[in-house]
Amino acid sequence: MARRLPRKDVVIVGLGWTGSILANELTDAGLEVAAIERGPWRAAATDYPPNWAQDELRYRIRHELFLQPAQTTFTFRNKMSQTGLPIRNWGAFMPPNGVGGGGVHWNAETWRFLPTDFVLRTHLTQRYGARFLPADMTIQDWGVTYAELEPHYDRFEYLCGTCGQAGNLQGQILEGGNPFEGPRSRAYPNPPQPQPFSHTLFAQAARTLGYRPFPQPSGNLSREYRNPLGVRQGPCSYCGFCEWFGCGNYSKASPQTTILPVLVRKANFVARDRCEVTRINLDPSGRRATGVTFVDTSGQEWEQPADLVLVCAYTIFNVQLLMLSNIGQRYDPVANRGVIGRNFTHQTISDVVSFFDPKKFIFNPFIASGAIGMCIDEFNGDNFDHGPHGFVGGGYMGQVQTNGRPIETTPVPPGTPKWGAKWKQAVKENYLSATKPGTGVHGSMYSYRDVYLDLDPTYKDRFGRPLVRITMDFHDNELKQNRFLTDRFAEIFQAMGARQMDKQYRRAPYDIGDYQTTHLCGGAIMGTDPKTSALNRYLQSWDVPNLFVIGASAFPQNAGYNPTGTVAALAYWSAEAIRTRYLKSPGPLVHA
Amino acid sequence: MSDGIRRRDVLTGAALALVGGAAARAGVIKGELPWRPDTASPPPRVEPGPWQFFTPEELPTIEALADRIIPPDSQTPGGKDAGCVVFLDRQLAGAYGSAEGLYERGPFIQGAEQQGPQSSKTPAQTYRAALQAIDQYCREGRGSGMPRGKHFAELAPEQQDEMLHGLEGGTVDMSGVDAKQFFTTLLKDIQDGFFADPIYGGNRDMCAWKMIGFPGARYDYRDWVSRHNERYPLPPVSIGGRADWTPRQR
Ligand SMILES: Cc1cc2nc3c(=O)[nH]c(=O)nc-3n(C[C@H](O)[C@H](O)[C@H](O)COP(=O)(O)OP(=O)(O)OC[C@H]3O[C@@H](n4cnc5c(N)ncnc54)[C@H](O)[C@@H]3O)c2cc1C
């Protein structure tokens, strides 16, 4: 029997980036808020202090800070004709777990999307005509614009202390920044991080080719910073153990280093860790959420009743909870009906690993931060004419190498054996003078009718509930995009003086064993029409108005940037709508 | 204040897998950051001592394999002397060997390569079976031009390499063990041991880090980020320190 807790104004599922933002905004509005988090409390002092945070085996290879598949996993197949099989150990992406969510171990590459990304279908149709888009591509406009989100991007950047160089300040294009970005109301709160050698050379080479390189916006701090909530961070020390790792220096923006010290001390906030929400409860009408049910580590079931339910559990868990709670119409790709599970996307990334003359180049790859790097944006979104190329979309590219951790980053030139004396010699010769950006080409993935989420007919989780099934493959549009971008990227390394290059194009079929960011998007998307979206433009469920679903699950398709800047901007945007409109008159904020 | 949800009931099977010990209980966080003394978990340091996983029969084989994957040279030890087998022994005796935390529910069906490994065997079981199969293959002299009656460790280095190529290419029939998949795992594990922090038993005296010029667990390069094209001068350090810092230790 579930034990019932006292009612709260708001219950939040998941205390990662979005959960922390929403909790802070709504406690500020005077509401009683409870957050329920599946994983443990995490903090630098106990979980990743600087005396052992730099442990590649523990955190990168055995990924200690992440969810274990035994707790929950997914099944996967490329095509609808295949049988989905379970992801037994993580590969293509790695789901966060624990207070702070992905914020604990992200790189902190903190981007904004382009203004045209938010009106994608309209924009591309106007510029190229509807017939330019593949027939089964299901991209949509978001229902919200860049101009509407700008103040919210700004709030997140000032919360995090993001380091960067503005490229478009209120319409004025500034030298050294990204000239393609949407207009920003003010400069970044902190100057860019200084760049290591190979990153600097990349920018020089890009400039000689006529591009306009700029420092990647970084949430690893270039200097000490005190944010508007009064929480402090220290300067980054370029330790080279950032993404996959927690920061022992309090210099990477995360809920722990920006929000939680203030939030946790508020009298109207309570959080529970190691408690997994298993269901969103509905009243008999099915149109009103009454709270959530969760299970603690002893197996005890609890019920947390609340007037407002915010699902902030990360893309794919957001969709999982909606499906397992029978909220919204499940997507059916054959009939092309339904919304829950629709427009699921990931990222189209690739890399070029380059080898330079060791006598001339010492790159010291171990000196880096998670979001360091010099990038160009000439080939992102619709920043270039796609007409001659026959594809849409694009991405940023850059020397964004974050580390020289030797298990992961000991590249050898193409043609070298994978083991033996020659391999050993090649590792030794090339370590200090090779470049391996990791996600050097960071391309968009647009949505398709046959890329989606549903429930698996066979495999079950530990509670006996069906696993979510992923059906995903690359389509020609993305493969063409990647080939074009990877070739442009390699030209820059060539201009830098590389002796040899390994162009690692993205290839189909999509491989669930090959890590390609944890930027899963879609599945419960926002929009203007309840027939083709699960949420309205405020991330409010069309079906259950006292339910908001926050995260990249709301992206109708994925752009050529890392998602979290936009995820956080949507979180603030949604919080503002709740504070200024929903609380005055609870009910649908948009009438369909 | 952080106090566990107090409930003394017997743990259910479902919850068991998620509970790592007394500290790993669901908790309520309210009023202050839930910091408690002595709750940090430093990495377990591998201590010298008896083998925990490998049997006396298996050891010569795995040591020889480690030395062919990473052969010794005049400057840097090979896989065996670098401690890669000690590393692997402790890994296989621990959470990695038993596939702890992985999804292990059936049915186990072989799918497309892109759907990832679907074996019902743990790494420990796989190693046990594979090492035996390799030994048997060698003793029966099954490879072309291979002598009969010799253990893998007794073959000439070129013959050992030929066997490794056979595993790598999946051309060696290993009675029930997927040779190719095993070789991928073996390669990864030996190289992980070579480059991981020496507290895990491999990378002895930070030999792999010295070989490439990786300074290890240093945490602060602020003075160095803007010094371009200069060799970093300081020797590596491990999470466990460095011998000349603690001269009286072992
Ligand atoms: C290695 C890595 C590097 C990354 N680098 C970048 C980067 O540089 N830039 C970028 O923009 N993005 C990056 N990301 C992505 C980024 O982490 C996410 O976009 C971001 O954390 C999303 O915020 P969220 O609140 O939606 O989810 P999260 O921050 O993941 O928070 C969700 C929380 O919900 C909890 N939860 C899930 N299900 C339940 C349940 N049923 N009950 C209770 N709690 C639940 C989870 O445990 C988690 O703590 C990276 C991700 C990874 C893994």
PDB file of C-alpha atoms in Angstrom, chain A residues 67-293:
ATOM      1  CA  LEU A  67      22.058   5.422 -14.241  1.00  0.00           C
ATOM      2  CA  GLN A  68      22.551   1.673 -14.222  1.00  0.00           C
ATOM      3  CA  PRO A  69      20.663  -0.197 -16.951  1.00  0.00           C
ATOM      4  CA  ALA A  70      19.494  -2.742 -14.335  1.00  0.00           C
ATOM      5  CA  GLN A  71      17.317   0.020 -12.921  1.00  0.00           C
ATOM      6  CA  THR A  72      15.847   1.093 -16.247  1.00  0.00           C
ATOM      7  CA  THR A  73      16.901   0.773 -19.850  1.00  0.00           C
ATOM      8  CA  PHE A  74      15.393   0.894 -23.352  1.00  0.00           C
ATOM      9  CA  THR A  75      15.111  -1.427 -26.274  1.00  0.00           C
ATOM     10  CA  PHE A  76      16.454  -0.391 -29.623  1.00  0.00           C
ATOM     11  CA  ARG A  77      16.079  -1.171 -33.317  1.00  0.00           C
ATOM     12  CA  ASN A  78      16.890   0.704 -36.517  1.00  0.00           C
ATOM     13  CA  LYS A  79      13.775  -0.194 -38.465  1.00  0.00           C
ATOM     14  CA  MET A  80      10.162  -0.940 -37.692  1.00  0.00           C
ATOM     15  CA  SER A  81      10.588  -4.373 -39.269  1.00  0.00           C
ATOM     16  CA  GLN A  82      13.181  -5.413 -36.629  1.00  0.00           C
ATOM     17  CA  THR A  83      12.677  -6.737 -33.117  1.00  0.00           C
ATOM     18  CA  GLY A  84      13.772  -4.260 -30.455  1.00  0.00           C
ATOM     19  CA  LEU A  85      16.545  -5.578 -28.212  1.00  0.00           C
ATOM     20  CA  PRO A  86      17.508  -4.206 -24.824  1.00  0.00           C
ATOM     21  CA  ILE A  87      20.428  -1.829 -24.310  1.00  0.00           C
ATOM     22  CA  ARG A  88      22.282  -3.991 -21.787  1.00  0.00           C
ATOM     23  CA  ASN A  89      25.102  -1.516 -21.210  1.00  0.00           C
ATOM     24  CA  TRP A  90      25.062   2.145 -22.267  1.00  0.00           C
ATOM     25  CA  GLY A  91      26.648   3.153 -25.532  1.00  0.00           C
ATOM     26  CA  ALA A  92      25.142   5.753 -27.887  1.00  0.00           C
ATOM     27  CA  PHE A  93      24.036   7.971 -24.981  1.00  0.00           C
ATOM     28  CA  MET A  94      24.360   7.833 -21.228  1.00  0.00           C
ATOM     29  CA  PRO A  95      21.418   8.758 -18.987  1.00  0.00           C
ATOM     30  CA  PRO A  96      22.197  10.911 -15.951  1.00  0.00           C
ATOM     31  CA  ASN A  97      21.042   9.920 -12.462  1.00  0.00           C
ATOM     32  CA  GLY A  98      21.092  11.837  -9.206  1.00  0.00           C
ATOM     33  CA  VAL A  99      20.603  15.342  -7.862  1.00  0.00           C
ATOM     34  CA  GLY A 100      21.963  17.817 -10.417  1.00  0.00           C
ATOM     35  CA  GLY A 101      21.137  15.406 -13.258  1.00  0.00           C
ATOM     36  CA  GLY A 102      23.284  15.851 -16.342  1.00  0.00           C
ATOM     37  CA  GLY A 103      24.497  19.164 -14.915  1.00  0.00           C
ATOM     38  CA  VAL A 104      26.919  17.292 -12.655  1.00  0.00           C
ATOM     39  CA  HIS A 105      28.920  15.719 -15.473  1.00  0.00           C
ATOM     40  CA  TRP A 106      28.147  17.711 -18.596  1.00  0.00           C
ATOM     41  CA  ASN A 107      30.799  19.650 -20.557  1.00  0.00           C
ATOM     42  CA  ALA A 108      28.896  22.923 -20.043  1.00  0.00           C
ATOM     43  CA  GLU A 109      28.967  23.909 -23.722  1.00  0.00           C
ATOM     44  CA  THR A 110      26.230  26.520 -23.417  1.00  0.00           C
ATOM     45  CA  TRP A 111      24.706  27.444 -26.780  1.00  0.00           C
ATOM     46  CA  ARG A 112      21.678  29.289 -28.046  1.00  0.00           C
ATOM     47  CA  PHE A 113      19.782  28.024 -31.083  1.00  0.00           C
ATOM     48  CA  LEU A 114      19.461  30.241 -34.175  1.00  0.00           C
ATOM     49  CA  PRO A 115      16.321  32.368 -34.631  1.00  0.00           C
ATOM     50  CA  THR A 116      15.427  30.332 -37.748  1.00  0.00           C
ATOM     51  CA  ASP A 117      15.671  27.045 -35.810  1.00  0.00           C
ATOM     52  CA  PHE A 118      12.418  27.918 -34.007  1.00  0.00           C
ATOM     53  CA  VAL A 119      10.437  28.517 -37.198  1.00  0.00           C
ATOM     54  CA  LEU A 120      12.167  25.789 -39.140  1.00  0.00           C
ATOM     55  CA  ARG A 121       9.436  24.470 -41.406  1.00  0.00           C
ATOM     56  CA  THR A 122       8.133  27.904 -42.268  1.00  0.00           C
ATOM     57  CA  HIS A 123      11.605  29.244 -42.937  1.00  0.00           C
ATOM     58  CA  LEU A 124      12.848  26.358 -45.088  1.00  0.00           C
ATOM     59  CA  THR A 125       9.618  26.192 -47.034  1.00  0.00           C
ATOM     60  CA  GLN A 126       9.773  29.899 -47.775  1.00  0.00           C
ATOM     61  CA  ARG A 127      13.401  29.806 -48.850  1.00  0.00           C
ATOM     62  CA  TYR A 128      13.562  26.531 -50.774  1.00  0.00           C
ATOM     63  CA  GLY A 129       9.949  25.476 -51.363  1.00  0.00           C
ATOM     64  CA  ALA A 130       8.108  22.608 -49.690  1.00  0.00           C
ATOM     65  CA  ARG A 131       9.387  20.078 -52.235  1.00  0.00           C
ATOM     66  CA  PHE A 132      12.966  20.606 -51.108  1.00  0.00           C
ATOM     67  CA  LEU A 133      12.185  18.717 -47.879  1.00  0.00           C
ATOM     68  CA  PRO A 134      12.113  14.895 -47.869  1.00  0.00           C
ATOM     69  CA  ALA A 135       8.521  13.625 -47.832  1.00  0.00           C
ATOM     70  CA  ASP A 136       8.873  11.720 -44.562  1.00  0.00           C
ATOM     71  CA  MET A 137      10.614  14.562 -42.712  1.00  0.00           C
ATOM     72  CA  THR A 138       8.271  15.754 -39.956  1.00  0.00           C
ATOM     73  CA  ILE A 139       9.937  18.989 -38.847  1.00  0.00           C
ATOM     74  CA  GLN A 140       7.727  21.659 -37.286  1.00  0.00           C
ATOM     75  CA  ASP A 141       7.834  25.178 -35.948  1.00  0.00           C
ATOM     76  CA  TRP A 142       8.148  25.334 -32.175  1.00  0.00           C
ATOM     77  CA  GLY A 143       5.355  27.744 -31.344  1.00  0.00           C
ATOM     78  CA  VAL A 144       7.831  29.965 -29.544  1.00  0.00           C
ATOM     79  CA  THR A 145      10.334  32.358 -31.107  1.00  0.00           C
ATOM     80  CA  TYR A 146      13.939  33.267 -30.428  1.00  0.00           C
ATOM     81  CA  ALA A 147      12.876  36.790 -29.454  1.00  0.00           C
ATOM     82  CA  GLU A 148      10.504  35.378 -26.833  1.00  0.00           C
ATOM     83  CA  LEU A 149      13.207  33.108 -25.410  1.00  0.00           C
ATOM     84  CA  GLU A 150      16.053  35.656 -25.454  1.00  0.00           C
ATOM     85  CA  PRO A 151      15.518  36.983 -21.908  1.00  0.00           C
ATOM     86  CA  HIS A 152      15.425  33.390 -20.666  1.00  0.00           C
ATOM     87  CA  TYR A 153      18.651  32.418 -22.415  1.00  0.00           C
ATOM     88  CA  ASP A 154      20.138  35.476 -20.782  1.00  0.00           C
ATOM     89  CA  ARG A 155      18.969  34.392 -17.336  1.00  0.00           C
ATOM     90  CA  PHE A 156      20.530  30.962 -17.707  1.00  0.00           C
ATOM     91  CA  GLU A 157      23.836  32.388 -18.908  1.00  0.00           C
ATOM     92  CA  TYR A 158      23.999  34.768 -15.953  1.00  0.00           C
ATOM     93  CA  LEU A 159      23.007  31.964 -13.591  1.00  0.00           C
ATOM     94  CA  CYS A 160      25.848  29.815 -14.924  1.00  0.00           C
ATOM     95  CA  GLY A 161      28.397  32.595 -15.448  1.00  0.00           C
ATOM     96  CA  THR A 162      28.817  31.490 -19.055  1.00  0.00           C
ATOM     97  CA  CYS A 163      32.108  32.598 -20.614  1.00  0.00           C
ATOM     98  CA  GLY A 164      32.068  33.822 -24.170  1.00  0.00           C
ATOM     99  CA  GLN A 165      32.381  36.613 -26.669  1.00  0.00           C
ATOM    100  CA  ALA A 166      29.152  38.175 -27.939  1.00  0.00           C
ATOM    101  CA  GLY A 167      28.836  38.097 -31.724  1.00  0.00           C
ATOM    102  CA  ASN A 168      25.561  39.979 -32.025  1.00  0.00           C
ATOM    103  CA  LEU A 169      24.891  42.535 -29.326  1.00  0.00           C
ATOM    104  CA  GLN A 170      21.434  44.027 -29.892  1.00  0.00           C
ATOM    105  CA  GLY A 171      21.923  43.749 -33.636  1.00  0.00           C
ATOM    106  CA  GLN A 172      25.502  44.975 -33.729  1.00  0.00           C
ATOM    107  CA  ILE A 173      27.904  42.370 -35.103  1.00  0.00           C
ATOM    108  CA  LEU A 174      31.035  42.198 -32.957  1.00  0.00           C
ATOM    109  CA  GLU A 175      34.472  41.032 -34.017  1.00  0.00           C
ATOM    110  CA  GLY A 176      35.579  37.763 -32.410  1.00  0.00           C
ATOM    111  CA  GLY A 177      32.095  36.493 -31.560  1.00  0.00           C
ATOM    112  CA  ASN A 178      29.689  34.316 -33.517  1.00  0.00           C
ATOM    113  CA  PRO A 179      28.347  36.632 -36.234  1.00  0.00           C
ATOM    114  CA  PHE A 180      25.464  34.233 -36.948  1.00  0.00           C
ATOM    115  CA  GLU A 181      23.932  34.177 -33.469  1.00  0.00           C
ATOM    116  CA  GLY A 182      20.606  35.828 -32.746  1.00  0.00           C
ATOM    117  CA  PRO A 183      20.787  39.277 -31.168  1.00  0.00           C
ATOM    118  CA  ARG A 184      21.578  39.128 -27.462  1.00  0.00           C
ATOM    119  CA  SER A 185      20.447  41.773 -25.010  1.00  0.00           C
ATOM    120  CA  ARG A 186      23.785  41.918 -23.199  1.00  0.00           C
ATOM    121  CA  ALA A 187      27.273  40.483 -23.347  1.00  0.00           C
ATOM    122  CA  TYR A 188      28.208  37.190 -21.668  1.00  0.00           C
ATOM    123  CA  PRO A 189      28.768  37.575 -17.934  1.00  0.00           C
ATOM    124  CA  ASN A 190      32.381  36.378 -18.209  1.00  0.00           C
ATOM    125  CA  PRO A 191      35.145  36.620 -20.811  1.00  0.00           C
ATOM    126  CA  PRO A 192      36.054  33.527 -22.863  1.00  0.00           C
ATOM    127  CA  GLN A 193      38.423  30.965 -21.412  1.00  0.00           C
ATOM    128  CA  PRO A 194      42.008  31.221 -22.718  1.00  0.00           C
ATOM    129  CA  GLN A 195      42.588  28.611 -25.417  1.00  0.00           C
ATOM    130  CA  PRO A 196      45.269  25.914 -25.505  1.00  0.00           C
ATOM    131  CA  PHE A 197      47.643  25.568 -28.458  1.00  0.00           C
ATOM    132  CA  SER A 198      45.763  23.320 -30.901  1.00  0.00           C
ATOM    133  CA  HIS A 199      42.502  25.222 -30.352  1.00  0.00           C
ATOM    134  CA  THR A 200      44.300  28.492 -31.121  1.00  0.00           C
ATOM    135  CA  LEU A 201      45.928  27.073 -34.258  1.00  0.00           C
ATOM    136  CA  PHE A 202      42.569  25.807 -35.468  1.00  0.00           C
ATOM    137  CA  ALA A 203      41.124  29.308 -35.209  1.00  0.00           C
ATOM    138  CA  GLN A 204      44.071  30.754 -37.139  1.00  0.00           C
ATOM    139  CA  ALA A 205      43.651  28.179 -39.888  1.00  0.00           C
ATOM    140  CA  ALA A 206      39.901  28.826 -40.055  1.00  0.00           C
ATOM    141  CA  ARG A 207      40.568  32.539 -40.450  1.00  0.00           C
ATOM    142  CA  THR A 208      42.942  31.936 -43.351  1.00  0.00           C
ATOM    143  CA  LEU A 209      40.136  30.029 -45.063  1.00  0.00           C
ATOM    144  CA  GLY A 210      37.825  33.023 -44.666  1.00  0.00           C
ATOM    145  CA  TYR A 211      35.759  31.763 -41.721  1.00  0.00           C
ATOM    146  CA  ARG A 212      34.999  33.715 -38.560  1.00  0.00           C
ATOM    147  CA  PRO A 213      36.000  31.535 -35.610  1.00  0.00           C
ATOM    148  CA  PHE A 214      34.944  32.314 -32.045  1.00  0.00           C
ATOM    149  CA  PRO A 215      35.379  30.731 -28.612  1.00  0.00           C
ATOM    150  CA  GLN A 216      32.775  28.148 -27.684  1.00  0.00           C
ATOM    151  CA  PRO A 217      30.421  29.493 -24.979  1.00  0.00           C
ATOM    152  CA  SER A 218      31.588  27.747 -21.845  1.00  0.00           C
ATOM    153  CA  GLY A 219      30.172  27.056 -18.397  1.00  0.00           C
ATOM    154  CA  ASN A 220      33.685  26.252 -17.134  1.00  0.00           C
ATOM    155  CA  LEU A 221      34.608  29.525 -15.568  1.00  0.00           C
ATOM    156  CA  SER A 222      37.369  31.821 -16.795  1.00  0.00           C
ATOM    157  CA  ARG A 223      37.361  33.648 -13.455  1.00  0.00           C
ATOM    158  CA  GLU A 224      35.680  33.735 -10.073  1.00  0.00           C
ATOM    159  CA  TYR A 225      31.973  34.501 -10.349  1.00  0.00           C
ATOM    160  CA  ARG A 226      29.077  35.273  -8.053  1.00  0.00           C
ATOM    161  CA  ASN A 227      25.705  34.727  -9.745  1.00  0.00           C
ATOM    162  CA  PRO A 228      22.472  36.700  -9.212  1.00  0.00           C
ATOM    163  CA  LEU A 229      21.364  34.170  -6.552  1.00  0.00           C
ATOM    164  CA  GLY A 230      24.578  34.912  -4.643  1.00  0.00           C
ATOM    165  CA  VAL A 231      26.149  31.508  -5.321  1.00  0.00           C
ATOM    166  CA  ARG A 232      29.869  31.523  -6.082  1.00  0.00           C
ATOM    167  CA  GLN A 233      32.073  29.530  -8.420  1.00  0.00           C
ATOM    168  CA  GLY A 234      35.864  29.421  -8.651  1.00  0.00           C
ATOM    169  CA  PRO A 235      38.021  29.627 -11.771  1.00  0.00           C
ATOM    170  CA  CYS A 236      38.482  26.506 -13.905  1.00  0.00           C
ATOM    171  CA  SER A 237      41.905  24.858 -13.685  1.00  0.00           C
ATOM    172  CA  TYR A 238      41.846  23.112 -17.128  1.00  0.00           C
ATOM    173  CA  CYS A 239      42.280  19.727 -15.432  1.00  0.00           C
ATOM    174  CA  GLY A 240      41.025  17.765 -18.449  1.00  0.00           C
ATOM    175  CA  PHE A 241      38.552  15.683 -16.395  1.00  0.00           C
ATOM    176  CA  CYS A 242      35.301  17.528 -17.062  1.00  0.00           C
ATOM    177  CA  GLU A 243      32.596  15.777 -19.066  1.00  0.00           C
ATOM    178  CA  TRP A 244      31.677  12.397 -17.472  1.00  0.00           C
ATOM    179  CA  PHE A 245      33.237  13.737 -14.270  1.00  0.00           C
ATOM    180  CA  GLY A 246      32.030  15.998 -11.510  1.00  0.00           C
ATOM    181  CA  CYS A 247      34.057  19.160 -10.919  1.00  0.00           C
ATOM    182  CA  GLY A 248      36.051  19.139  -7.694  1.00  0.00           C
ATOM    183  CA  ASN A 249      36.799  22.865  -8.022  1.00  0.00           C
ATOM    184  CA  TYR A 250      33.248  24.278  -8.062  1.00  0.00           C
ATOM    185  CA  SER A 251      34.120  25.791 -11.440  1.00  0.00           C
ATOM    186  CA  LYS A 252      31.632  24.063 -13.717  1.00  0.00           C
ATOM    187  CA  ALA A 253      28.091  25.422 -13.806  1.00  0.00           C
ATOM    188  CA  SER A 254      25.714  22.821 -12.402  1.00  0.00           C
ATOM    189  CA  PRO A 255      22.626  22.920 -10.180  1.00  0.00           C
ATOM    190  CA  GLN A 256      25.027  22.277  -7.276  1.00  0.00           C
ATOM    191  CA  THR A 257      27.185  25.320  -8.047  1.00  0.00           C
ATOM    192  CA  THR A 258      24.426  27.740  -9.105  1.00  0.00           C
ATOM    193  CA  ILE A 259      21.027  26.997  -7.514  1.00  0.00           C
ATOM    194  CA  LEU A 260      20.885  24.228  -4.935  1.00  0.00           C
ATOM    195  CA  PRO A 261      22.701  25.991  -2.060  1.00  0.00           C
ATOM    196  CA  VAL A 262      19.933  28.621  -2.144  1.00  0.00           C
ATOM    197  CA  LEU A 263      17.034  26.346  -3.036  1.00  0.00           C
ATOM    198  CA  VAL A 264      17.667  23.691  -0.405  1.00  0.00           C
ATOM    199  CA  ARG A 265      17.656  26.283   2.382  1.00  0.00           C
ATOM    200  CA  LYS A 266      14.187  27.576   1.527  1.00  0.00           C
ATOM    201  CA  ALA A 267      11.481  26.669   4.052  1.00  0.00           C
ATOM    202  CA  ASN A 268       8.968  25.931   1.275  1.00  0.00           C
ATOM    203  CA  PHE A 269      11.165  23.353  -0.474  1.00  0.00           C
ATOM    204  CA  VAL A 270      11.787  19.694   0.214  1.00  0.00           C
ATOM    205  CA  ALA A 271      13.558  17.078  -1.905  1.00  0.00           C
ATOM    206  CA  ARG A 272      13.754  13.310  -1.697  1.00  0.00           C
ATOM    207  CA  ASP A 273      16.636  11.444  -3.234  1.00  0.00           C
ATOM    208  CA  ARG A 274      16.837   7.781  -4.321  1.00  0.00           C
ATOM    209  CA  CYS A 275      13.106   7.808  -4.960  1.00  0.00           C
ATOM    210  CA  GLU A 276      11.867   6.869  -8.416  1.00  0.00           C
ATOM    211  CA  VAL A 277       8.563   8.218  -9.650  1.00  0.00           C
ATOM    212  CA  THR A 278       6.691   5.362 -11.277  1.00  0.00           C
ATOM    213  CA  ARG A 279       3.439   7.086 -12.249  1.00  0.00           C
ATOM    214  CA  ILE A 280       1.691  10.378 -12.667  1.00  0.00           C
ATOM    215  CA  ASN A 281      -1.719   9.944 -11.068  1.00  0.00           C
ATOM    216  CA  LEU A 282      -4.873  11.240 -12.735  1.00  0.00           C
ATOM    217  CA  ASP A 283      -8.374  11.799 -11.411  1.00  0.00           C
ATOM    218  CA  PRO A 284     -11.195   9.725 -12.963  1.00  0.00           C
ATOM    219  CA  SER A 285     -11.769  12.315 -15.711  1.00  0.00           C
ATOM    220  CA  GLY A 286      -8.216  11.743 -16.926  1.00  0.00           C
ATOM    221  CA  ARG A 287      -7.933  15.508 -17.431  1.00  0.00           C
ATOM    222  CA  ARG A 288      -6.386  16.384 -14.089  1.00  0.00           C
ATOM    223  CA  ALA A 289      -3.203  15.159 -12.419  1.00  0.00           C
ATOM    224  CA  THR A 290      -3.530  14.507  -8.705  1.00  0.00           C
ATOM    225  CA  GLY A 291       0.148  13.943  -7.948  1.00  0.00           C
ATOM    226  CA  VAL A 292       2.730  11.209  -8.386  1.00  0.00           C
ATOM    227  CA  THR A 293       3.540   7.775  -7.004  1.00  0.00           C
TER     228      THR A 293
END
